[in-house]
CSV table of C-alpha atoms and ligand atoms in Angstrom, one decimal:
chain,number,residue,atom,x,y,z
G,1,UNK,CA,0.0,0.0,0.0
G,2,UNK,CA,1.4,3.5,-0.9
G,3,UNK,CA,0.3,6.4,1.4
G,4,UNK,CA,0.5,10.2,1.2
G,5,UNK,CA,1.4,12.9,3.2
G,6,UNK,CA,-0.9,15.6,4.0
G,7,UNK,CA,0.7,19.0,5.0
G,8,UNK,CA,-1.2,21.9,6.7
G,9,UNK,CA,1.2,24.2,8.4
G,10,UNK,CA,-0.6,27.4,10.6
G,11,UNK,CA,1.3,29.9,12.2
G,12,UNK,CA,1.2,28.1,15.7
G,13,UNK,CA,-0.1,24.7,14.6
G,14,UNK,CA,0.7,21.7,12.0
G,15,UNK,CA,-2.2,19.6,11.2
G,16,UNK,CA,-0.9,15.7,8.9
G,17,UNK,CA,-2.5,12.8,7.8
G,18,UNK,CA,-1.5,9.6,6.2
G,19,UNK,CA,-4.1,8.2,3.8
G,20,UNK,CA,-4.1,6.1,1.2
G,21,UNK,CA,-5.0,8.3,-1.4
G,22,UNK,CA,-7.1,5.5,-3.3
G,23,UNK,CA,-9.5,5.3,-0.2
G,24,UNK,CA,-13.2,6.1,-0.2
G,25,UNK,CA,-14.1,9.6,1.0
G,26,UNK,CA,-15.2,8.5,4.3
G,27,UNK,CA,-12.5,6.4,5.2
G,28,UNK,CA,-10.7,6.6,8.8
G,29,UNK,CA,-6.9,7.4,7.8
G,30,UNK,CA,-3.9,5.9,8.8
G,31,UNK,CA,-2.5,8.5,11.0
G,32,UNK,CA,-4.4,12.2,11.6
G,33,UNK,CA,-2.6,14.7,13.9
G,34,UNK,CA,-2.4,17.9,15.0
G,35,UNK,CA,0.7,20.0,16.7
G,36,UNK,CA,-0.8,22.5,18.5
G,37,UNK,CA,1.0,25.9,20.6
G,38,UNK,CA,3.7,25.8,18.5
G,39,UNK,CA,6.6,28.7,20.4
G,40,UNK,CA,4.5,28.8,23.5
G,41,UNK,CA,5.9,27.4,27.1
G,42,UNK,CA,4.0,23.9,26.2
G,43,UNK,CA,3.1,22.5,23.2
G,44,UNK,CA,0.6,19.6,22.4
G,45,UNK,CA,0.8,16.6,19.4
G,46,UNK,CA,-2.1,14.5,19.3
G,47,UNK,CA,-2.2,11.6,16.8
G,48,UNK,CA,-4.5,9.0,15.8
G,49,UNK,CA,-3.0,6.3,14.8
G,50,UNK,CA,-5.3,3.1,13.1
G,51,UNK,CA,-7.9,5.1,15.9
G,52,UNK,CA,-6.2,5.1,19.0
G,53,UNK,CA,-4.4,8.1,20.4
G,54,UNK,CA,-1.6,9.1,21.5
G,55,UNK,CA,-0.7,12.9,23.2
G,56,UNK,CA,2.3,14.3,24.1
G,57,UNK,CA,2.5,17.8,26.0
G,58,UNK,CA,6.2,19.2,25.7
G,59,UNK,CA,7.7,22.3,24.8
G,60,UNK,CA,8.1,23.2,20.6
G,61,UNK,CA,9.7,25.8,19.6
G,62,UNK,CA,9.2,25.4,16.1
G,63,UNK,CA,7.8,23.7,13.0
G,64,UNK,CA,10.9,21.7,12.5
G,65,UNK,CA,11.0,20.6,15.7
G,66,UNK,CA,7.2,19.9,15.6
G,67,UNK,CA,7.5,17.5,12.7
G,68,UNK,CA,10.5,16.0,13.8
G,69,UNK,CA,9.0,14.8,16.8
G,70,UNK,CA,5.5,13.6,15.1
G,71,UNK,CA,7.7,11.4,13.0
G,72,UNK,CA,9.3,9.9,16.0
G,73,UNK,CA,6.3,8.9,17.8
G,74,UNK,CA,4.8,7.5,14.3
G,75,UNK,CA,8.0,5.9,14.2
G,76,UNK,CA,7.4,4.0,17.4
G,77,UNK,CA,4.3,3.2,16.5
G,78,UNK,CA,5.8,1.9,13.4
G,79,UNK,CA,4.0,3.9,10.6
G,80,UNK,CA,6.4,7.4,10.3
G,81,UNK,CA,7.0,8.4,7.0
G,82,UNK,CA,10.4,5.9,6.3
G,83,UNK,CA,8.6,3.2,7.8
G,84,UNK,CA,5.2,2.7,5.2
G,85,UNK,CA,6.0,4.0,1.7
G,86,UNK,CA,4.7,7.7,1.1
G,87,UNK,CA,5.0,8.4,-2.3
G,88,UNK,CA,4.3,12.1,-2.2
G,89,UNK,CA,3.8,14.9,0.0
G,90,UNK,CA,1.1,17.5,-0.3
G,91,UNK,CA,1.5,20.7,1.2
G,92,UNK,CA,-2.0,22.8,1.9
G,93,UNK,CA,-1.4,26.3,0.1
G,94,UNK,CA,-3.6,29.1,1.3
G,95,UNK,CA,-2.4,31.4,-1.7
G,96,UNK,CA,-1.3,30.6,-4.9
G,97,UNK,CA,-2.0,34.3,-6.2
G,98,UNK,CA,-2.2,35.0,-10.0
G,99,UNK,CA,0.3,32.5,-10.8
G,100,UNK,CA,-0.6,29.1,-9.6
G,101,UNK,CA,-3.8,27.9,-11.0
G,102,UNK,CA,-3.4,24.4,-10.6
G,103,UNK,CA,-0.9,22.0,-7.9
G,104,UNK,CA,2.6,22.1,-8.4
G,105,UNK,CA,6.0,19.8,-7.9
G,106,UNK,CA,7.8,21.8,-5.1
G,107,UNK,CA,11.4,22.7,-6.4
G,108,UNK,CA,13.1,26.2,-5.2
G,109,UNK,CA,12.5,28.0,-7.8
G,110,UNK,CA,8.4,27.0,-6.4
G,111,UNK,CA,9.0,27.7,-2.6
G,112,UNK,CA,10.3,31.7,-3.7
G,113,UNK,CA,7.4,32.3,-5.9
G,114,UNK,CA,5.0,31.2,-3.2
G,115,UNK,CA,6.9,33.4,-0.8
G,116,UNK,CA,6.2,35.9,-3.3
G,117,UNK,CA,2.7,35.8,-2.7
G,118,UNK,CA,3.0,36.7,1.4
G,119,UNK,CA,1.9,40.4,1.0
G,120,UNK,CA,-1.6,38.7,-0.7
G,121,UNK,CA,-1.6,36.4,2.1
G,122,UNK,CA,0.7,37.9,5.3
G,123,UNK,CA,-1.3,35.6,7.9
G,124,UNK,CA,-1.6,32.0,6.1
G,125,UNK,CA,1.1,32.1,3.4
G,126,UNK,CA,4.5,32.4,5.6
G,127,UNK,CA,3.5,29.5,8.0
G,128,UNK,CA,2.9,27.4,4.1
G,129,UNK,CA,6.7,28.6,3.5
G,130,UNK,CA,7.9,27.5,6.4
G,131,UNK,CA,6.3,23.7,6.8
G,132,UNK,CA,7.5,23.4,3.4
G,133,UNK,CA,11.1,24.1,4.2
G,134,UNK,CA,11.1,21.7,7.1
G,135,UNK,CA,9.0,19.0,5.8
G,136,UNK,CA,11.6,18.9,2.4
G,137,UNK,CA,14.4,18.4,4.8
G,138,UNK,CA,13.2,15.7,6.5
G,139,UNK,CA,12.2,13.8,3.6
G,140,UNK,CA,14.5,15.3,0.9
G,141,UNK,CA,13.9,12.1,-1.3
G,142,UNK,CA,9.8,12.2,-2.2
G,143,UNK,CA,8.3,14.1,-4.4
G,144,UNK,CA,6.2,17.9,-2.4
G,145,UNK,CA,4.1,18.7,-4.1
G,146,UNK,CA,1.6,22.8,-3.5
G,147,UNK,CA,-1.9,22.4,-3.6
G,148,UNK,CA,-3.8,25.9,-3.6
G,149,UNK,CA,-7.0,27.6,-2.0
G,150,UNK,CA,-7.3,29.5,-4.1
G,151,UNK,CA,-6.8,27.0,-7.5
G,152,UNK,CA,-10.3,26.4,-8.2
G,153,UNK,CA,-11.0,30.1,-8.8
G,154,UNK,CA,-8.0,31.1,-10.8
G,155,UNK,CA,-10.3,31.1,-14.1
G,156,UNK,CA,-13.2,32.8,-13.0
G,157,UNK,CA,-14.5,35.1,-15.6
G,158,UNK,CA,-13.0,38.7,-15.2
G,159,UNK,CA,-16.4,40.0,-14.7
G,160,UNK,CA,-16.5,37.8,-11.2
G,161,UNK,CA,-12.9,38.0,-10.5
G,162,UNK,CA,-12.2,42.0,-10.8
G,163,UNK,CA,-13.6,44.4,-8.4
G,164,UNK,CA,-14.8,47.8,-9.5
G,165,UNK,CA,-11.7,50.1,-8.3
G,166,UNK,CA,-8.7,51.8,-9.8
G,167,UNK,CA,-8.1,49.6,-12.4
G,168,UNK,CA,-4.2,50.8,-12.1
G,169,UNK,CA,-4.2,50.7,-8.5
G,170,UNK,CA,-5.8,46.7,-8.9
G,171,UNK,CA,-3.1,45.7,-10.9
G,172,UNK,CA,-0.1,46.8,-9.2
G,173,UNK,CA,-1.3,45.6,-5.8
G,174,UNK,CA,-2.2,42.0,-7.1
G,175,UNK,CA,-6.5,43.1,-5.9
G,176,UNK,CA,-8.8,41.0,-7.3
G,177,UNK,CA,-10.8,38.3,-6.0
G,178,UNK,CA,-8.8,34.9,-5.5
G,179,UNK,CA,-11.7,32.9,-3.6
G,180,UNK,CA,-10.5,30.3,-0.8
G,181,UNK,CA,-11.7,26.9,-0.6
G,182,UNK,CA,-11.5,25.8,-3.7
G,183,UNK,CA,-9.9,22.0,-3.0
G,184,UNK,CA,-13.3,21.6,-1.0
G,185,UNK,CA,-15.6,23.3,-3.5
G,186,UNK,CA,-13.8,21.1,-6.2
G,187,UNK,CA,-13.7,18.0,-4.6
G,188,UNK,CA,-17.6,18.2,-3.3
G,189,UNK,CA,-18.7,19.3,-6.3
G,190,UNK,CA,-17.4,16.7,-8.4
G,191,UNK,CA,-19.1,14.2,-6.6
G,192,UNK,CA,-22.6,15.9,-7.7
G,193,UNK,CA,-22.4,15.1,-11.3
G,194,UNK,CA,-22.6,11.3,-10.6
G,195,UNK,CA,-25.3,11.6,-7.8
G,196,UNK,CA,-27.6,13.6,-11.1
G,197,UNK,CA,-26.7,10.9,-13.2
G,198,UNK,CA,-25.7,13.8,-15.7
G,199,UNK,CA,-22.3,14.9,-17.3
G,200,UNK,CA,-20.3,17.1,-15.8
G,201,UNK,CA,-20.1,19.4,-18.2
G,202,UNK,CA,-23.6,20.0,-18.1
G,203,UNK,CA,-24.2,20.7,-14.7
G,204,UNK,CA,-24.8,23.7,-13.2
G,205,UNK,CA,-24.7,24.0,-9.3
G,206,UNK,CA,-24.1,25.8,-6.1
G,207,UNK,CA,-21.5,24.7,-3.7
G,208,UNK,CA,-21.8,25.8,-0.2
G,209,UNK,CA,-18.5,25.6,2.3
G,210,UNK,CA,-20.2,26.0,5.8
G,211,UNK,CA,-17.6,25.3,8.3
G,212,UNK,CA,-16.3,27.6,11.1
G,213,UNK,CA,-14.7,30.0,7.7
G,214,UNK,CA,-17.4,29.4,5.1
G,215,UNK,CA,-18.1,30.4,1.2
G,216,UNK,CA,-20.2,29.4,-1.5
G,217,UNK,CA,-19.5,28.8,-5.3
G,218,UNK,CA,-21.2,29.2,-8.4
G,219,UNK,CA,-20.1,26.1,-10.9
G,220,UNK,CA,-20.9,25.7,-14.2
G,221,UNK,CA,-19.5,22.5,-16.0
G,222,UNK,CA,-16.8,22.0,-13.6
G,223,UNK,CA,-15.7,25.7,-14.2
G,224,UNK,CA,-16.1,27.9,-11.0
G,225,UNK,CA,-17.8,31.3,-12.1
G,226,UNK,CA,-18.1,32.7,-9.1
G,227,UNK,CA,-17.2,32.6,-4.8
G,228,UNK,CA,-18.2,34.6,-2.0
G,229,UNK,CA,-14.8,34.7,-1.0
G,230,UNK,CA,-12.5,38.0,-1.8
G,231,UNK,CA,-8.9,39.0,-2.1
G,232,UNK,CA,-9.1,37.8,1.5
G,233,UNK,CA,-11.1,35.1,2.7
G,234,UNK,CA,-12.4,38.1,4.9
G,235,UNK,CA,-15.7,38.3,2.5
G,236,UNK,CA,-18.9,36.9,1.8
G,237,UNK,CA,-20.5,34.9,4.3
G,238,UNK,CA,-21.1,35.1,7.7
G,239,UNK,CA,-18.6,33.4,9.7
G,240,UNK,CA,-17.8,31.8,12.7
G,241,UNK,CA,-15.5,34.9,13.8
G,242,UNK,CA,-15.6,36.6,10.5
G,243,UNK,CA,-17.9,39.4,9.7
G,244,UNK,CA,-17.9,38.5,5.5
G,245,UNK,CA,-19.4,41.5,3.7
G,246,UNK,CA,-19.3,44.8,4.9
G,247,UNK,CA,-19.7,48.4,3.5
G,248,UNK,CA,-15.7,49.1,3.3
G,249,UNK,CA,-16.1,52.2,4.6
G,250,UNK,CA,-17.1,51.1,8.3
G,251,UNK,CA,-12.6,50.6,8.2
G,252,UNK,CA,-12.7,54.8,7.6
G,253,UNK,CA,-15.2,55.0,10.2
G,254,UNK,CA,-13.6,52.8,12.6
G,255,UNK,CA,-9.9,54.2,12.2
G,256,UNK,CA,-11.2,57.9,11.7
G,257,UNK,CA,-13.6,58.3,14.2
G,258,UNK,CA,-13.7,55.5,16.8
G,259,UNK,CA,-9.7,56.1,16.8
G,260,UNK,CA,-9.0,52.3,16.4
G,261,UNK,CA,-5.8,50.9,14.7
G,262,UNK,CA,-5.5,49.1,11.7
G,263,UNK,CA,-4.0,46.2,13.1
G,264,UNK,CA,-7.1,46.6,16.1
G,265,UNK,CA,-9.8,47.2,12.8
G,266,UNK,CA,-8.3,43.5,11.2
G,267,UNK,CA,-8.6,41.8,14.2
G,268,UNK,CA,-12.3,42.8,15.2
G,269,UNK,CA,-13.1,41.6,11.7
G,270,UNK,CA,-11.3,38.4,11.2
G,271,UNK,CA,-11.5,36.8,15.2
G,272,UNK,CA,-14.1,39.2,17.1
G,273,UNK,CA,-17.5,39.5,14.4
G,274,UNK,CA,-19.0,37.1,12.7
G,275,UNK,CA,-21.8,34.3,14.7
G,276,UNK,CA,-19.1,35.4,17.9
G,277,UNK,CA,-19.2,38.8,17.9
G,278,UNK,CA,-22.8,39.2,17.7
G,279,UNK,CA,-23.8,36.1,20.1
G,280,UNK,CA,-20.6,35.1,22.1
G,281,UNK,CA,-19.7,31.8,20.6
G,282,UNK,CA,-19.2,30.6,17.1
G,283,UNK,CA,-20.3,27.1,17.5
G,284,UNK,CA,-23.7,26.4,15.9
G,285,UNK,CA,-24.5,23.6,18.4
G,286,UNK,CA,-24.0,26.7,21.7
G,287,UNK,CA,-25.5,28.7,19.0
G,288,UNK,CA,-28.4,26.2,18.8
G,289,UNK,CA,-28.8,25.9,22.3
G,290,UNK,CA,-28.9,29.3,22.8
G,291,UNK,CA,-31.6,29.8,20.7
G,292,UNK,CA,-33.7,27.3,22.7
G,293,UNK,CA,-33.2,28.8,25.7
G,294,UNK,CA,-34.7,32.1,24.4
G,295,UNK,CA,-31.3,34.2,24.0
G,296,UNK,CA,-32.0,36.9,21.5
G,297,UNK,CA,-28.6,37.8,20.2
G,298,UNK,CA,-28.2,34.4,19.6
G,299,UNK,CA,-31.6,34.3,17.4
G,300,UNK,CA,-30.5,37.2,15.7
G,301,UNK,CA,-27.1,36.2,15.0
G,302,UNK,CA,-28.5,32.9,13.7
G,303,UNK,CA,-30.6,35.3,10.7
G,304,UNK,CA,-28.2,37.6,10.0
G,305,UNK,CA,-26.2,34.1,9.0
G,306,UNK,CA,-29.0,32.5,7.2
G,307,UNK,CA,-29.9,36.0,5.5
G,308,UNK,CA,-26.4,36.1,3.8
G,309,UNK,CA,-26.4,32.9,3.2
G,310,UNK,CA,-29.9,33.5,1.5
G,311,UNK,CA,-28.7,36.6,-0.5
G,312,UNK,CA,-25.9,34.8,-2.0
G,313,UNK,CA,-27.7,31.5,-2.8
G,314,UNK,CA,-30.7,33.6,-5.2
G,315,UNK,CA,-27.6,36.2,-6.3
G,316,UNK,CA,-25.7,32.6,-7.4
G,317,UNK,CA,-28.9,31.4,-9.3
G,318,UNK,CA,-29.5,34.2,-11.5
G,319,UNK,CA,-25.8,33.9,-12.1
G,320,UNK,CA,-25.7,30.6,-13.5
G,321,UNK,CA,-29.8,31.1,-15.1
G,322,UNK,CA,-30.9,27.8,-14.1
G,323,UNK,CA,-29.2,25.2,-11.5
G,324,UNK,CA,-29.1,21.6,-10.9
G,325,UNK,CA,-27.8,21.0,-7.5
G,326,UNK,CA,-27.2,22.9,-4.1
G,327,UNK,CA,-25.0,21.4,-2.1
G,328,UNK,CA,-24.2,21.7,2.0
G,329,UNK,CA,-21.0,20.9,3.1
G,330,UNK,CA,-18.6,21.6,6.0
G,331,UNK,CA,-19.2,21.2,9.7
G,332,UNK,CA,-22.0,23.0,9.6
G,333,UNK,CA,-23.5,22.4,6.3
G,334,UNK,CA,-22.7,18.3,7.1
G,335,UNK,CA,-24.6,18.6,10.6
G,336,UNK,CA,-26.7,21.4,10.9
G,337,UNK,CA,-30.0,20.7,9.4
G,338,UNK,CA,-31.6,23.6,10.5
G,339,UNK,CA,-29.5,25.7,8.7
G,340,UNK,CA,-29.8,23.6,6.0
G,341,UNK,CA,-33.8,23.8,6.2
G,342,UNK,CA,-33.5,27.7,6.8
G,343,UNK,CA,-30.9,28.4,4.1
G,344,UNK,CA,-33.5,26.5,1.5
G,345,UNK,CA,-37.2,27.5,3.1
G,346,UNK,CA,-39.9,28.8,0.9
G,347,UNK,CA,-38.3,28.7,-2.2
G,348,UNK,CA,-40.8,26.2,-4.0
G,349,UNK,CA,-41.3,28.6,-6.4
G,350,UNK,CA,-37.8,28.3,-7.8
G,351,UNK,CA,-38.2,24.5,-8.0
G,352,UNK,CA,-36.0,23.8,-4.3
G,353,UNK,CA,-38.2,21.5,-2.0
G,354,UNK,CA,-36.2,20.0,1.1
G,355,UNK,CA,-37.5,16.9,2.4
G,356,UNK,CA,-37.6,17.0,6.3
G,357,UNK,CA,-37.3,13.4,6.7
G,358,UNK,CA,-34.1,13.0,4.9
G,359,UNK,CA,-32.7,16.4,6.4
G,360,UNK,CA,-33.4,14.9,9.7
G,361,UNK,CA,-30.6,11.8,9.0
G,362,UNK,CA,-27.2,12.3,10.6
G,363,UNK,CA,-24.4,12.6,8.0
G,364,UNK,CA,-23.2,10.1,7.0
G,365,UNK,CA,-22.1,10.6,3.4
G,366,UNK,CA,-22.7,11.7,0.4
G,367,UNK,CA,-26.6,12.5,0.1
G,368,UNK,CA,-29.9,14.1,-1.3
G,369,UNK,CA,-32.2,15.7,1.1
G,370,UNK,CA,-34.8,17.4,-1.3
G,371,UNK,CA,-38.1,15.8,-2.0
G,372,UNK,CA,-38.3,13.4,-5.4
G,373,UNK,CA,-40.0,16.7,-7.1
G,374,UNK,CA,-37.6,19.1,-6.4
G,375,UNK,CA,-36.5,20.0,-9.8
G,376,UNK,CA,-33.5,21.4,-7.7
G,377,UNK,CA,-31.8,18.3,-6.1
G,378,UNK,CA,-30.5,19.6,-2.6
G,379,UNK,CA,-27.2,17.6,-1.3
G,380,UNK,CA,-25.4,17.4,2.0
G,381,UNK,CA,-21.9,15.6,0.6
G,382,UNK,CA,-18.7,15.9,3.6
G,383,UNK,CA,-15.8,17.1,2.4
G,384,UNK,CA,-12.1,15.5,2.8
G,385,UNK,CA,-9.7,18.3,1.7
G,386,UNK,CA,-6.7,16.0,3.2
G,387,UNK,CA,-8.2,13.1,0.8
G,388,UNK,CA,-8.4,15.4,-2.4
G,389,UNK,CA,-4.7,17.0,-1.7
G,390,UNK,CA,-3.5,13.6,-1.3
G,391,UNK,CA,-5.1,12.8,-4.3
G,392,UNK,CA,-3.7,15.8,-6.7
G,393,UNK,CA,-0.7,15.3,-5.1
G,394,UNK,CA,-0.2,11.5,-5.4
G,395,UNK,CA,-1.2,11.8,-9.3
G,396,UNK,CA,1.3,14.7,-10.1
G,397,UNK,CA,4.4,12.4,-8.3
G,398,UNK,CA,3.8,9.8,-11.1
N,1,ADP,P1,-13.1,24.6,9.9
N,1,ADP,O1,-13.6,25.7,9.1
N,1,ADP,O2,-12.3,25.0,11.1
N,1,ADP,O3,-12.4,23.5,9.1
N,1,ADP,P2,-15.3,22.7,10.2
N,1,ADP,O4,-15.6,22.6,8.8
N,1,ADP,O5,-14.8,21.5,10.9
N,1,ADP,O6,-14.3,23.9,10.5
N,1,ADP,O7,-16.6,23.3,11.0
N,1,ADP,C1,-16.5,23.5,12.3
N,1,ADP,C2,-17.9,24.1,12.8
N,1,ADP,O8,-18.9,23.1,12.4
N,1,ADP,C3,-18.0,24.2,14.3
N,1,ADP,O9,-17.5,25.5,14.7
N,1,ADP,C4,-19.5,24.1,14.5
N,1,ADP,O10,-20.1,25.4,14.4
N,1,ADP,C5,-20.0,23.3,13.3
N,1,ADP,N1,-20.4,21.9,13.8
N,1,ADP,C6,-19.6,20.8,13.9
N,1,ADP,N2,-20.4,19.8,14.3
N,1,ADP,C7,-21.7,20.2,14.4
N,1,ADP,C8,-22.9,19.6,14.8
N,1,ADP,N3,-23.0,18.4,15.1
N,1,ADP,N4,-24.0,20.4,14.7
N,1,ADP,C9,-23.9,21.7,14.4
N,1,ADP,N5,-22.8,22.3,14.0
N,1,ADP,C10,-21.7,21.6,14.1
């Protein structure tokens, strides 16, 4: 059995999986883990390994060091990366900017164009960089390979992809909208196709991401025409701690007249809005709760999220002129029905019926909640972005 090796390096956190890359979507991987307070006093590895786990709690100061000892306890558990044969490594990308539209081999000449790309992407892009470095030294003899967020999007049509400023200004500062996501969108969305029994290329459909970060994409024939996310995956929907849209001039507002900084104005509007800012916690099952026991900021929270959500689904519709599947994915989209039901209520009329009963099911794969009659077919399909960069990766080290 040949294996990959997943890659998804944050600025304080490292996130790996082994999996076979040949595996069905819902299958268990070989090894998940996640290094965690990465530079702080104590850090934390927790691995699954064939589902049981091991944690460790020790100080680690770096990514290199991180890695290094996440391969040592695999290695005692006899599946680190010399032990079962990895045939390629694929690194998680945030930003591949204007120039990567599609995964790449990791050489050099790779690694300093994607450091290139840090001003598009100053938060995700350097922590990329730097699990690449360490990850190539420690296995210097299998193929890396750069799979990127923003991929999927990097043919939208110019009419979707440019914004309406300085057309100069745009092009010297790179401004334009990238989109995020897109190894999800792309890997859900080529699972609907089969489910309509239709070709690809003739289906048109609306992806939704809804996880703690969440976006939706307009799809037509495999070709992404359109994503809520922006030049920063600060836009479109309402987020677990992101506010998505806003009138850009609440920034002037905020730095000219409430006196706040701009570093102060990006943080309220990446980790302090969003489902938290307006009801305290980000999680749709508190959120849930919430609601139940009669909290209103939670209840009001909840339908500024579903408006948005509603605004971008009929916006998405008339972009494409007629659609063949909506599809939920994500932690929220996988789980929440009620969001699900929400997002999708009352719009008969447009040929979207959800059927109640199979909404109700827990997830558990890919599936169809809308009524036989819904011209509309309405999916809830999980995604495995570790299973589809394994995938791209493991075909591009052939
Ligand atoms: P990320 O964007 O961090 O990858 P996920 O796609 O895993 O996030 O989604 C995480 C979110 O999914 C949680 O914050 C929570 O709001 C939501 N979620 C997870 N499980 C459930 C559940 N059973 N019911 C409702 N919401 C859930």
């Amino acid at each position: 059995m040949t294996y990959a090796l997943v890659l998804n390096s944050g600025s304080s956190s490292i996130k790996f999986q082994l999996l076979d890359p040949s595996a069905d979507a819902n299958a268990e991987p070989l090894v998940s883990g996640l290094v965690e307070q990465i530079g702080e006093p104590v850090g934390v590895i927790a691995i699954k390994i064939r589902g049981e786990k091991v944690t460790v709690e020790e100080p680690i100061p770096n990514h290199s060091v991180g890695l290094e000892r996440s391969f040592e306890i695999l290695h005692e558990h006899g599946v680190g990366p010399h032990d079962v044969d990895v045939s390629a490594v694929g690194h998680r990308v945030v930003h591949g900017g204007k120039v990567f539209s599609a995964p790449e081999i990791i050489n050099d000449q790779v690694v300093e164009m994607i450091r290139d790309i840090i001003p598009l992407a100053p938060l995700h892009n350097p922590a990329n960089v730097d699990g690449i470095e360490v990850a190539r030294e420690m296995l210097p003899d299998i193929p890396h390979v750069a799979v990127f967020d923003t991929g999927f999007f990097a043919d939208m049509p110019p009419a979707a992809a440019l914004y309406a400023i300085n057309a100069e200004v745009a092009l010297e500062n790179g401004i334009r909208r990238y989109g995020f996501h897109g190894t999800s969108h792309e890997f859900v969305s080529q699972q609907v196709p089969p489910l309509l029994g239709k070709d690809p290329k003739d289906v048109h459909q609306i992806t939704l991401h809804l996880g703690n970060g969440a976006s939706c994409a307009a799809i037509r024939g495999g070709q992404a025409v359109d994503t809520s996310m922006g030049m920063t995956p600060l836009a479109g929907l309402v987020m677990g701690t992101r506010s998505g849209d806003i009138d850009p001039g609440i920034i002037f507002h905020l730095y000219r007249t409430a006196g706040l900084s701009i570093d102060e104005i990006d943080v309220l509007l990446n980790r302090k809005s969003g489902v938290k800012g307006l009801s305290g916690v980000n999680d749709f099952r508190a959120l849930h709760e919430m609601i139940e026991d009669g909290d209103t900021d939670a209840w009001s929270a909840y339908n500024i999220y579903i408006h948005q959500l509603r605004r971008y689904i009929g916006s998405y519709m008339i972009v494409l002129g007629h659609v063949d599947a909506i599809t939920f994915t994500a932690g929220v989209g996988e789980n929440a029905k009620f969001v699900r039901e929400d997002a999708l209520a009352g719009l008969e009329m447009y040929g979207i019926r959800i059927d109640k009963e199979r909404n109700a099911l827990p997830n558990d794969g890919a599936r169809e909640i809308s009524t036989d009659d819904s011209k509309v077919k309405v999916f809830v399909v999980p995604t495995n972005e570790e299973l589809a960069i394994a995938q791209k990766a493991t075909e591009l080290s052939k």
